[in-house]
Tab-separated table of C-alpha atoms and ligand atoms in Angstrom:
chain	number	residue	atom	x	y	z
A	19	MET	CA	93.543	98.654	48.244
A	20	ARG	CA	91.851	96.105	45.867
A	21	ARG	CA	88.311	97.550	45.609
A	22	SER	CA	85.651	94.791	43.973
A	23	ASP	CA	83.006	95.376	46.725
A	24	SER	CA	81.007	98.423	45.876
A	25	GLN	CA	79.031	98.450	49.025
A	26	THR	CA	82.416	98.351	51.783
A	27	GLY	CA	85.091	99.009	49.003
A	28	PHE	CA	86.800	95.522	50.537
A	29	ALA	CA	87.659	92.763	48.430
A	30	PRO	CA	85.861	89.478	49.477
A	31	TRP	CA	88.103	87.418	51.532
A	32	SER	CA	90.249	84.795	49.476
A	33	PRO	CA	93.007	82.265	50.944
A	34	ASP	CA	95.126	82.813	47.664
A	35	ALA	CA	94.932	86.600	47.831
A	36	ALA	CA	95.674	86.700	51.612
A	37	ALA	CA	98.516	84.509	50.940
A	38	ALA	CA	100.161	86.787	48.412
A	39	LEU	CA	99.657	89.846	50.871
A	40	VAL	CA	101.173	88.196	53.806
A	41	ALA	CA	104.011	86.832	51.600
A	42	PRO	CA	106.350	90.012	51.404
A	43	HIS	CA	106.212	90.089	55.103
A	44	ALA	CA	107.358	86.760	55.625
A	45	ARG	CA	110.685	87.590	55.944
A	46	THR	CA	110.888	90.763	57.950
A	47	ARG	CA	111.505	90.705	61.678
A	48	GLY	CA	107.986	91.635	63.187
A	49	GLY	CA	106.155	91.103	59.972
A	50	LEU	CA	103.009	89.890	61.915
A	51	LEU	CA	101.929	93.310	62.634
A	52	PRO	CA	102.313	95.144	59.015
A	53	ALA	CA	100.941	91.316	57.380
A	54	LEU	CA	97.559	91.717	59.675
A	55	HIS	CA	97.547	95.386	58.380
A	56	ALA	CA	97.910	94.350	54.648
A	57	LEU	CA	94.907	91.608	55.425
A	58	GLN	CA	92.631	94.444	56.976
A	59	GLY	CA	93.597	96.710	54.333
A	60	ALA	CA	92.223	94.535	51.562
A	61	PHE	CA	89.643	92.584	53.037
A	62	GLY	CA	88.321	94.923	55.485
A	63	TYR	CA	89.008	92.316	58.248
A	64	ILE	CA	90.929	89.526	59.580
A	65	ASP	CA	89.562	86.452	58.719
A	66	ASP	CA	89.849	83.307	60.838
A	67	ALA	CA	91.367	81.720	58.193
A	68	ALA	CA	94.115	83.648	58.247
A	69	VAL	CA	95.321	82.498	61.699
A	70	PRO	CA	96.700	79.218	60.474
A	71	LEU	CA	97.942	80.995	57.518
A	72	LEU	CA	99.974	83.570	59.472
A	73	ALA	CA	100.975	80.891	62.097
A	74	GLU	CA	102.832	78.745	59.711
A	75	VAL	CA	104.179	81.930	57.912
A	76	PHE	CA	105.527	83.422	60.915
A	77	ASN	CA	106.185	80.036	62.609
A	78	LEU	CA	104.122	80.702	65.434
A	79	SER	CA	101.323	79.267	67.358
A	80	ARG	CA	97.731	79.821	66.105
A	81	ALA	CA	97.092	80.959	69.723
A	82	ASP	CA	99.978	83.299	69.319
A	83	VAL	CA	98.509	84.634	66.391
A	84	PHE	CA	95.094	84.703	67.531
A	85	GLY	CA	96.533	86.713	70.777
A	86	VAL	CA	97.891	89.367	68.669
A	87	VAL	CA	94.657	89.927	66.263
A	88	THR	CA	92.195	89.978	69.734
A	89	PHE	CA	94.666	92.392	71.465
A	90	TYR	CA	94.394	95.079	68.838
A	91	HIS	CA	91.354	96.937	69.168
A	92	ASP	CA	91.978	97.984	65.429
A	93	PHE	CA	91.584	94.554	64.053
A	94	ARG	CA	88.080	93.603	63.093
A	95	ARG	CA	87.361	89.843	62.815
A	96	THR	CA	84.374	89.980	60.654
A	97	PRO	CA	83.288	91.841	57.897
A	98	PRO	CA	82.357	95.531	58.082
A	99	ALA	CA	78.947	95.957	56.946
A	100	GLY	CA	79.294	99.402	55.208
A	101	ARG	CA	81.917	102.065	54.894
A	102	VAL	CA	84.531	102.468	57.573
A	103	VAL	CA	85.595	105.516	58.948
A	104	LYS	CA	88.166	106.163	61.450
A	105	LEU	CA	87.657	109.706	62.902
A	106	CYS	CA	91.174	110.519	64.753
A	107	ARG	CA	90.247	111.692	68.028
A	108	ALA	CA	93.918	112.304	69.424
A	109	ASP	CA	95.323	116.022	70.781
A	110	ALA	CA	96.175	117.647	67.577
A	111	CYS	CA	93.272	116.669	65.459
A	112	ARG	CA	91.100	117.757	68.247
A	113	ALA	CA	92.437	120.813	68.420
A	114	ALA	CA	91.644	120.920	64.701
A	115	GLY	CA	87.789	120.489	65.141
A	116	SER	CA	87.855	116.323	65.013
A	117	GLU	CA	84.848	116.556	67.662
A	118	LYS	CA	82.812	118.544	65.914
A	119	LEU	CA	83.384	116.287	62.430
A	120	ALA	CA	82.863	113.140	64.786
A	121	ALA	CA	79.268	114.509	65.559
A	122	HIS	CA	78.715	115.271	62.002
A	123	ALA	CA	80.025	111.668	61.161
A	124	ALA	CA	77.745	110.208	63.546
A	125	ALA	CA	74.549	112.098	62.353
A	126	HIS	CA	75.603	111.346	58.545
A	127	ALA	CA	75.868	107.627	59.322
A	128	ALA	CA	72.652	107.657	61.161
A	129	ALA	CA	70.767	109.283	58.688
A	130	ARG	CA	72.010	107.002	55.894
A	131	ALA	CA	70.848	102.993	55.642
A	132	PRO	CA	71.621	100.982	58.837
A	133	ASN	CA	75.191	99.346	58.528
A	134	ASN	CA	76.107	101.813	55.597
A	135	VAL	CA	78.805	103.466	57.597
A	136	THR	CA	80.717	102.661	60.854
A	137	VAL	CA	82.350	105.763	62.527
A	138	GLU	CA	84.791	104.587	64.759
A	139	PRO	CA	87.679	106.499	66.863
A	140	VAL	CA	91.341	106.132	66.374
A	141	TYR	CA	94.145	107.873	68.294
A	142	CYS	CA	96.974	109.263	65.954
A	143	LEU	CA	97.043	108.555	61.738
A	144	GLY	CA	100.730	110.333	61.868
A	145	LEU	CA	99.034	113.372	60.198
A	146	CYS	CA	98.776	115.692	63.145
A	147	ALA	CA	99.738	118.670	61.288
A	148	LEU	CA	96.908	118.006	58.597
A	149	GLY	CA	94.208	117.605	61.179
A	150	PRO	CA	91.278	116.619	61.178
A	151	SER	CA	92.708	113.590	60.067
A	152	ALA	CA	90.628	110.257	59.197
A	153	MET	CA	91.121	106.737	57.069
A	154	ILE	CA	88.177	105.996	55.240
A	155	ASP	CA	88.354	102.399	54.147
A	156	GLY	CA	91.957	102.095	55.314
A	157	GLN	CA	92.914	105.169	53.074
A	158	PRO	CA	94.251	108.118	54.903
A	159	TYR	CA	92.620	111.830	54.641
A	160	ALA	CA	93.550	114.848	55.879
A	161	ARG	CA	91.900	118.407	56.511
A	162	LEU	CA	89.000	116.898	56.678
A	163	THR	CA	85.619	119.448	56.508
A	164	ALA	CA	81.813	118.037	57.181
A	165	GLU	CA	81.731	119.076	53.352
A	166	ARG	CA	84.584	117.009	52.585
A	167	LEU	CA	83.556	113.951	54.675
A	168	ASP	CA	80.106	114.093	53.230
A	169	ALA	CA	81.882	113.998	49.572
A	170	LEU	CA	84.171	111.408	50.232
A	171	LEU	CA	81.269	108.694	51.756
A	172	GLN	CA	78.993	109.678	48.863
A	173	GLY	CA	81.540	108.488	46.261
A	174	ASP	CA	83.314	111.945	45.096
A	175	VAL	CA	86.478	112.179	44.828
A	176	LEU	CA	88.170	115.097	46.337
I	210	LIG	S1	96.683	113.861	66.202
I	210	LIG	FE1	95.257	112.928	64.784
I	210	LIG	S2	96.770	112.667	63.234
I	210	LIG	FE2	97.726	112.694	64.893
């Protein structure tokens, strides 16, 4: 992921960058979802301007693309205001303590400047044996503890 915005960790929306991110998926069957994930990973959201681009690349109607973007809760349509923490709340991570970590993350978010940290649930990141797991600004992290989460949110590399 390109990191050019020091507050959110996401690049500002760019039509040229978006086209470059979408292009590798254009010839892939079912490439729309990977393209959407690539856009969100880079920009933190799916800009409305991506809809006509994706429709053209994947030979779909704009309504079809819009329908996919709005169907999946994981895709956001506005830029995140701060760091985005997606904490896994599925069974294996729950058994490893994700509920306690979620409460800690919520308290951490509340204690910081408004809109500086967004904590959202996600249900399995494929890191089940290494829980609790999370995605922070699009990057996966495993075996999280409260202390490690705090350090990650403060920008310390662990
Ligand atoms: S249950 Fe959390 S990563 Fe699968």
